[in-house]
Amino acid sequence: MRRWPAALALVLLLTGCGGSAPSTEFPAWQEASPTASAALTMKEAKGRYLSIVAPYNTALEELQEALRAGKPWRTVRDLARTVATTNAAHAEQLRTTAWPAQVRAPIAALLKENDVALRHWQLAAEATGAQALMREIRAAAAHDGGTQANRVRTTLGLPVYKQP
């Protein structure tokens, strides 16, 4: 029982409740986090966009190749799971990047379409049969965001994406 007062005093001391005035300076190893990131330049945005979408595009291409080759549905489902994972990751990166003003609206439109596709990719990743898998892949493909992505690419001065 006597340990509680000592532990409480230690916790209060460590959390700054020990009675001394709070420090407004950060320790040398800790910096204040900025409240808002500066927007990327158009040149930076080009490179950032390409690096964000590359894993997703690669996963889609691998899935398309497996479908063309007639791979077993479980193999295709595993590839759909990879597409779902990379889709979610690239959407998060697109959302959290400080895009130049002229790119924000096309990115928002792409993300809106992507959100619909992502739900279908996730359902495809969990499909329990070939028919359900293909139904979800077709539904995701109907919301592939190609038009929106090409608007982003055009705004950034990049060539439009050509599917293999």
Coordinates of N, CA and C in Angstrom, one line a residue:
M1 N 0.8 -1.2 0.0 CA 0.0 0.0 0.0 C 0.9 1.3 0.0
R2 N 2.0 1.2 0.6 CA 2.9 2.4 0.7 C 3.5 2.8 -0.7
R3 N 3.4 1.9 -1.6 CA 4.0 2.1 -2.9 C 3.1 3.1 -3.7
W4 N 1.8 3.1 -3.5 CA 0.9 4.0 -4.3 C 1.3 5.5 -4.1
P5 N 1.5 6.0 -3.0 CA 1.9 7.4 -2.9 C 3.2 7.7 -3.6
A6 N 4.1 6.9 -3.6 CA 5.4 7.1 -4.3 C 5.2 7.0 -5.8
A7 N 4.4 6.0 -6.2 CA 4.1 5.9 -7.6 C 3.3 7.1 -8.1
L8 N 2.3 7.5 -7.4 CA 1.5 8.7 -7.8 C 2.4 9.9 -7.9
A9 N 3.3 10.1 -6.9 CA 4.2 11.3 -7.0 C 5.1 11.2 -8.2
L10 N 5.6 10.0 -8.6 CA 6.4 9.9 -9.7 C 5.6 10.2 -11.0
V11 N 4.4 9.7 -11.1 CA 3.5 9.9 -12.3 C 3.3 11.4 -12.4
L12 N 2.9 12.1 -11.3 CA 2.6 13.5 -11.3 C 3.9 14.3 -11.7
L13 N 5.0 13.9 -11.2 CA 6.2 14.6 -11.6 C 6.6 14.4 -13.1
L14 N 6.4 13.2 -13.6 CA 6.7 12.9 -15.0 C 5.7 13.6 -15.9
T15 N 4.5 13.7 -15.5 CA 3.5 14.3 -16.4 C 3.4 15.8 -16.3
G16 N 4.2 16.4 -15.4 CA 4.2 17.9 -15.3 C 3.3 18.4 -14.3
C17 N 2.7 17.5 -13.5 CA 1.8 18.0 -12.5 C 2.5 18.1 -11.1
G18 N 3.7 18.2 -11.1 CA 4.5 18.3 -9.8 C 4.5 19.6 -9.2
G19 N 3.9 20.6 -9.8 CA 3.8 21.9 -9.2 C 4.7 23.0 -9.8
S20 N 5.7 22.6 -10.6 CA 6.6 23.6 -11.3 C 5.9 24.1 -12.5
A21 N 6.3 25.3 -12.9 CA 5.7 25.9 -14.1 C 5.9 25.1 -15.3
P22 N 5.0 25.0 -16.2 CA 5.2 24.2 -17.4 C 6.2 24.8 -18.4
S23 N 6.9 24.0 -19.0 CA 8.0 24.4 -19.9 C 7.3 24.6 -21.3
T24 N 7.7 25.8 -21.9 CA 7.2 26.0 -23.3 C 8.2 25.6 -24.3
E25 N 9.4 25.3 -23.9 CA 10.4 24.9 -24.9 C 10.3 23.4 -25.0
F26 N 10.7 22.9 -26.3 CA 10.7 21.5 -26.5 C 12.2 21.0 -26.3
P27 N 12.3 19.8 -25.8 CA 13.7 19.3 -25.6 C 14.4 19.3 -27.0
A28 N 15.7 19.3 -27.0 CA 16.5 19.3 -28.2 C 16.1 18.2 -29.2
W29 N 15.7 17.1 -28.7 CA 15.4 15.9 -29.5 C 13.9 16.0 -30.1
Q30 N 13.1 16.9 -29.6 CA 11.7 17.0 -30.0 C 11.4 18.3 -30.6
E31 N 10.8 18.3 -31.8 CA 10.4 19.5 -32.4 C 8.9 19.7 -32.4
A32 N 8.5 20.9 -32.5 CA 7.1 21.2 -32.6 C 6.6 20.7 -34.0
S33 N 5.5 20.1 -34.0 CA 4.9 19.6 -35.3 C 4.3 20.8 -36.0
P34 N 4.5 21.0 -37.3 CA 3.9 22.0 -38.0 C 2.4 21.8 -38.1
T35 N 1.6 22.9 -38.1 CA 0.1 22.7 -38.2 C -0.3 22.4 -39.6
A36 N 0.4 22.9 -40.6 CA 0.0 22.6 -41.9 C 1.2 22.5 -42.8
S37 N 1.2 21.5 -43.7 CA 2.4 21.3 -44.6 C 2.2 22.3 -45.7
A38 N 3.4 22.7 -46.2 CA 3.4 23.6 -47.4 C 3.0 22.7 -48.6
A39 N 2.3 23.3 -49.5 CA 1.9 22.5 -50.7 C 3.1 22.2 -51.5
L40 N 3.1 21.1 -52.2 CA 4.2 20.7 -53.1 C 4.2 21.6 -54.3
T41 N 5.4 21.7 -54.9 CA 5.5 22.4 -56.2 C 4.9 21.5 -57.2
M42 N 4.7 22.0 -58.4 CA 4.2 21.1 -59.5 C 5.2 20.0 -59.8
K43 N 6.5 20.4 -59.8 CA 7.5 19.4 -60.1 C 7.5 18.3 -59.0
E44 N 7.4 18.7 -57.8 CA 7.4 17.7 -56.7 C 6.2 16.9 -56.7
A45 N 5.0 17.5 -57.1 CA 3.8 16.8 -57.2 C 3.8 15.7 -58.2
K46 N 4.4 16.0 -59.3 CA 4.6 15.0 -60.4 C 5.2 13.7 -59.9
G47 N 6.4 13.9 -59.3 CA 7.1 12.8 -58.7 C 6.4 12.1 -57.6
R48 N 5.8 12.8 -56.8 CA 5.0 12.3 -55.6 C 3.8 11.4 -56.1
Y49 N 3.1 12.0 -57.1 CA 1.9 11.2 -57.6 C 2.4 9.9 -58.2
L50 N 3.4 9.9 -59.1 CA 3.9 8.7 -59.7 C 4.4 7.7 -58.7
S51 N 5.0 8.1 -57.6 CA 5.5 7.2 -56.6 C 4.4 6.6 -55.8
I52 N 3.3 7.4 -55.6 CA 2.2 6.9 -54.9 C 1.4 5.9 -55.6
V53 N 1.1 6.1 -56.9 CA 0.3 5.2 -57.7 C 1.0 4.0 -58.3
A54 N 2.3 4.0 -58.3 CA 3.1 2.9 -58.9 C 2.8 1.5 -58.3
P55 N 2.8 1.3 -56.9 CA 2.4 0.0 -56.4 C 1.0 -0.5 -56.8
Y56 N 0.1 0.4 -56.8 CA -1.3 0.1 -57.1 C -1.4 -0.3 -58.6
N57 N -0.8 0.5 -59.5 CA -0.8 0.1 -60.9 C -0.1 -1.2 -61.1
T58 N 1.0 -1.5 -60.4 CA 1.7 -2.8 -60.6 C 0.8 -3.9 -60.1
A59 N 0.1 -3.8 -59.0 CA -0.8 -4.8 -58.5 C -1.9 -5.0 -59.5
L60 N -2.5 -4.0 -60.1 CA -3.6 -4.1 -61.0 C -3.1 -4.9 -62.3
E61 N -1.9 -4.6 -62.7 CA -1.3 -5.2 -63.9 C -1.1 -6.7 -63.6
E62 N -0.6 -7.1 -62.4 CA -0.4 -8.5 -62.1 C -1.7 -9.2 -62.0
L63 N -2.8 -8.6 -61.5 CA -4.1 -9.2 -61.5 C -4.6 -9.4 -62.9
Q64 N -4.5 -8.4 -63.8 CA -4.9 -8.5 -65.2 C -4.2 -9.7 -65.9
E65 N -2.9 -9.8 -65.7 CA -2.1 -10.9 -66.3 C -2.6 -12.2 -65.8
A66 N -2.9 -12.3 -64.5 CA -3.4 -13.6 -64.0 C -4.8 -14.0 -64.6
L67 N -5.6 -13.0 -64.8 CA -6.9 -13.2 -65.4 C -6.8 -13.6 -66.8
R68 N -5.9 -13.0 -67.6 CA -5.7 -13.3 -69.0 C -5.1 -14.7 -69.1
A69 N -4.3 -15.1 -68.1 CA -3.6 -16.4 -68.2 C -4.5 -17.5 -67.6
G70 N -5.7 -17.2 -67.1 CA -6.7 -18.2 -66.6 C -6.2 -18.8 -65.4
K71 N -5.5 -18.1 -64.5 CA -5.1 -18.6 -63.2 C -6.3 -19.0 -62.4
P72 N -6.0 -20.0 -61.4 CA -7.1 -20.4 -60.5 C -7.7 -19.2 -59.7
W73 N -9.0 -19.3 -59.4 CA -9.7 -18.2 -58.8 C -9.0 -17.8 -57.4
R74 N -8.5 -18.8 -56.7 CA -7.9 -18.5 -55.4 C -6.6 -17.6 -55.6
T75 N -5.9 -17.9 -56.7 CA -4.7 -17.1 -57.0 C -5.1 -15.7 -57.4
V76 N -6.2 -15.6 -58.1 CA -6.7 -14.3 -58.5 C -7.2 -13.5 -57.3
R77 N -7.9 -14.3 -56.3 CA -8.3 -13.6 -55.1 C -7.2 -13.1 -54.3
D78 N -6.1 -13.8 -54.2 CA -4.9 -13.3 -53.5 C -4.4 -12.0 -54.2
L79 N -4.4 -12.0 -55.5 CA -3.9 -10.8 -56.2 C -4.9 -9.7 -56.0
A80 N -6.2 -10.0 -55.9 CA -7.2 -9.0 -55.6 C -7.0 -8.4 -54.2
R81 N -6.5 -9.2 -53.3 CA -6.2 -8.8 -51.9 C -5.1 -7.8 -51.9
T82 N -4.1 -8.1 -52.8 CA -2.9 -7.1 -52.9 C -3.4 -5.8 -53.5
V83 N -4.3 -5.9 -54.5 CA -4.9 -4.7 -55.1 C -5.6 -3.9 -54.1
A84 N -6.4 -4.6 -53.2 CA -7.2 -3.9 -52.2 C -6.2 -3.2 -51.2
T85 N -5.2 -3.9 -50.8 CA -4.2 -3.3 -49.9 C -3.5 -2.1 -50.5
T86 N -3.0 -2.2 -51.7 CA -2.3 -1.1 -52.3 C -3.2 0.0 -52.7
N87 N -4.5 -0.3 -53.0 CA -5.5 0.7 -53.3 C -5.7 1.6 -52.0
A88 N -5.9 0.9 -50.9 CA -6.1 1.6 -49.6 C -4.9 2.5 -49.2
A89 N -3.7 1.9 -49.4 CA -2.5 2.7 -49.1 C -2.3 3.9 -50.0
H90 N -2.6 3.7 -51.3 CA -2.4 4.9 -52.2 C -3.5 5.9 -52.0
A91 N -4.7 5.5 -51.6 CA -5.7 6.5 -51.3 C -5.3 7.3 -50.1
E92 N -4.8 6.7 -49.1 CA -4.4 7.4 -47.9 C -3.3 8.4 -48.2
Q93 N -2.3 8.0 -49.0 CA -1.2 8.8 -49.4 C -1.7 10.0 -50.2
L94 N -2.6 9.7 -51.1 CA -3.2 10.8 -51.9 C -3.9 11.8 -51.0
R95 N -4.7 11.3 -50.0 CA -5.4 12.2 -49.1 C -4.5 13.1 -48.3
T96 N -3.4 12.5 -47.9 CA -2.6 13.2 -46.9 C -1.4 14.1 -47.5
T97 N -1.3 14.1 -48.8 CA -0.3 14.9 -49.5 C -0.8 16.3 -49.7
A98 N 0.0 17.2 -49.5 CA -0.3 18.7 -49.7 C -0.1 19.0 -51.1
W99 N -1.1 18.8 -51.9 CA -1.1 19.0 -53.4 C -1.1 20.5 -53.7
P100 N -0.6 20.9 -54.9 CA -0.7 22.2 -55.3 C -2.2 22.5 -55.6
A101 N -2.6 23.8 -55.4 CA -4.0 24.1 -55.5 C -4.7 23.6 -56.8
Q102 N -4.1 23.7 -57.9 CA -4.7 23.3 -59.2 C -4.9 21.8 -59.3
V103 N -4.3 21.0 -58.4 CA -4.4 19.5 -58.5 C -5.4 19.0 -57.5
R104 N -5.8 19.8 -56.5 CA -6.7 19.3 -55.4 C -8.0 18.8 -55.9
A105 N -8.7 19.5 -56.8 CA -10.0 19.1 -57.3 C -9.9 17.8 -58.1
P106 N -9.0 17.6 -59.0 CA -8.8 16.3 -59.7 C -8.5 15.2 -58.7
I107 N -7.7 15.4 -57.7 CA -7.3 14.4 -56.7 C -8.6 14.0 -55.9
A108 N -9.4 15.0 -55.5 CA -10.6 14.7 -54.8 C -11.6 13.9 -55.6
A109 N -11.7 14.2 -56.9 CA -12.6 13.4 -57.8 C -12.0 11.9 -57.9
L110 N -10.7 11.8 -58.0 CA -10.1 10.5 -58.1 C -10.4 9.7 -56.8
L111 N -10.2 10.4 -55.7 CA -10.4 9.7 -54.4 C -11.9 9.3 -54.2
K112 N -12.8 10.1 -54.7 CA -14.2 9.7 -54.6 C -14.5 8.4 -55.3
E113 N -14.0 8.3 -56.5 CA -14.2 7.1 -57.3 C -13.4 6.0 -56.7
N114 N -12.3 6.2 -56.2 CA -11.4 5.2 -55.6 C -12.1 4.6 -54.4
D115 N -12.8 5.4 -53.6 CA -13.5 4.9 -52.4 C -14.6 3.8 -52.8
V116 N -15.3 4.0 -53.9 CA -16.2 3.1 -54.4 C -15.5 1.8 -54.8
A117 N -14.5 1.9 -55.6 CA -13.7 0.8 -56.1 C -13.1 0.0 -54.9
L118 N -12.6 0.7 -53.9 CA -12.0 0.0 -52.8 C -12.9 -1.0 -52.0
R119 N -14.2 -0.5 -51.9 CA -15.1 -1.5 -51.2 C -15.2 -2.8 -52.0
H120 N -15.3 -2.7 -53.3 CA -15.4 -3.9 -54.2 C -14.1 -4.7 -54.1
W121 N -12.9 -4.0 -54.1 CA -11.6 -4.8 -54.0 C -11.6 -5.5 -52.7
Q122 N -12.1 -4.9 -51.6 CA -12.0 -5.6 -50.4 C -13.0 -6.8 -50.4
L123 N -14.1 -6.7 -51.0 CA -15.1 -7.8 -51.1 C -14.5 -8.9 -52.0
A124 N -13.8 -8.5 -53.1 CA -13.1 -9.5 -53.9 C -12.1 -10.2 -53.1
A125 N -11.3 -9.6 -52.3 CA -10.3 -10.2 -51.5 C -10.8 -11.2 -50.5
E126 N -12.1 -11.1 -50.2 CA -12.8 -12.0 -49.2 C -13.7 -13.0 -49.9
A127 N -13.8 -13.0 -51.2 CA -14.7 -13.8 -52.0 C -14.5 -15.3 -51.6
T128 N -15.6 -16.0 -51.6 CA -15.5 -17.4 -51.2 C -15.8 -18.3 -52.4
G129 N -15.9 -17.7 -53.6 CA -16.1 -18.5 -54.8 C -15.7 -17.6 -56.0
A130 N -15.5 -18.3 -57.2 CA -15.1 -17.6 -58.4 C -16.1 -16.6 -58.9
Q131 N -17.4 -17.0 -58.8 CA -18.4 -16.0 -59.3 C -18.5 -14.7 -58.5
A132 N -18.4 -14.9 -57.2 CA -18.4 -13.7 -56.3 C -17.1 -12.8 -56.6
L133 N -16.0 -13.5 -56.7 CA -14.8 -12.8 -57.0 C -14.9 -12.0 -58.3
M134 N -15.3 -12.6 -59.4 CA -15.4 -11.9 -60.6 C -16.4 -10.8 -60.6
R135 N -17.5 -11.0 -59.9 CA -18.6 -10.0 -59.8 C -17.9 -8.7 -59.1
E136 N -17.2 -8.9 -58.1 CA -16.5 -7.8 -57.4 C -15.4 -7.1 -58.2
I137 N -14.7 -7.9 -58.9 CA -13.6 -7.4 -59.7 C -14.3 -6.5 -60.8
R138 N -15.3 -7.0 -61.4 CA -16.0 -6.2 -62.5 C -16.6 -4.9 -61.9
A139 N -17.1 -5.0 -60.7 CA -17.7 -3.8 -60.0 C -16.6 -2.8 -59.7
A140 N -15.4 -3.3 -59.2 CA -14.3 -2.4 -58.9 C -13.8 -1.8 -60.2
A141 N -13.7 -2.6 -61.3 CA -13.2 -2.1 -62.6 C -14.1 -1.0 -63.1
A142 N -15.4 -1.1 -62.8 CA -16.4 0.0 -63.3 C -16.1 1.3 -62.6
H143 N -15.3 1.3 -61.5 CA -15.0 2.5 -60.8 C -13.5 2.6 -60.7
D144 N -12.8 2.3 -61.8 CA -11.3 2.3 -61.8 C -10.7 3.7 -61.6
G145 N -11.5 4.7 -61.8 CA -10.9 6.1 -61.7 C -10.0 6.5 -62.8
G146 N -10.0 5.8 -63.9 CA -9.2 6.1 -65.1 C -9.4 7.5 -65.6
T147 N -10.6 7.9 -65.7 CA -10.9 9.3 -66.2 C -10.3 10.3 -65.3
Q148 N -10.6 10.1 -64.0 CA -10.1 11.0 -63.0 C -8.6 11.0 -62.8
A149 N -8.0 9.9 -62.9 CA -6.6 9.8 -62.9 C -5.9 10.5 -64.0
N150 N -6.5 10.4 -65.2 CA -6.0 11.1 -66.4 C -6.1 12.6 -66.2
R151 N -7.2 13.0 -65.6 CA -7.3 14.5 -65.3 C -6.2 14.9 -64.4
V152 N -5.9 14.1 -63.4 CA -4.8 14.5 -62.4 C -3.5 14.5 -63.3
R153 N -3.2 13.5 -64.1 CA -2.0 13.4 -64.8 C -1.9 14.6 -65.8
T154 N -3.0 15.0 -66.5 CA -3.0 16.1 -67.4 C -2.7 17.4 -66.6
T155 N -3.3 17.6 -65.5 CA -3.0 18.8 -64.7 C -1.6 18.8 -64.2
L156 N -1.0 17.7 -64.0 CA 0.4 17.7 -63.5 C 1.4 17.7 -64.7
G157 N 0.8 17.7 -65.9 CA 1.7 17.7 -67.1 C 2.3 16.3 -67.4
L158 N 1.7 15.3 -67.0 CA 2.1 13.9 -67.2 C 1.3 13.3 -68.4
P159 N 1.9 12.3 -69.1 CA 1.1 11.6 -70.1 C 0.0 10.8 -69.5
V160 N -1.1 10.6 -70.2 CA -2.1 9.8 -69.7 C -1.7 8.3 -69.5
Y161 N -2.3 7.6 -68.6 CA -1.9 6.2 -68.3 C -2.5 5.3 -69.3
K162 N -1.7 4.5 -69.9 CA -2.2 3.5 -70.8 C -2.1 2.1 -70.2
Q163 N -3.2 1.5 -70.1 CA -3.2 0.2 -69.5 C -2.6 -0.8 -70.4
P164 N -1.8 -1.8 -69.8 CA -1.1 -2.8 -70.6 C -2.1 -3.7 -71.3

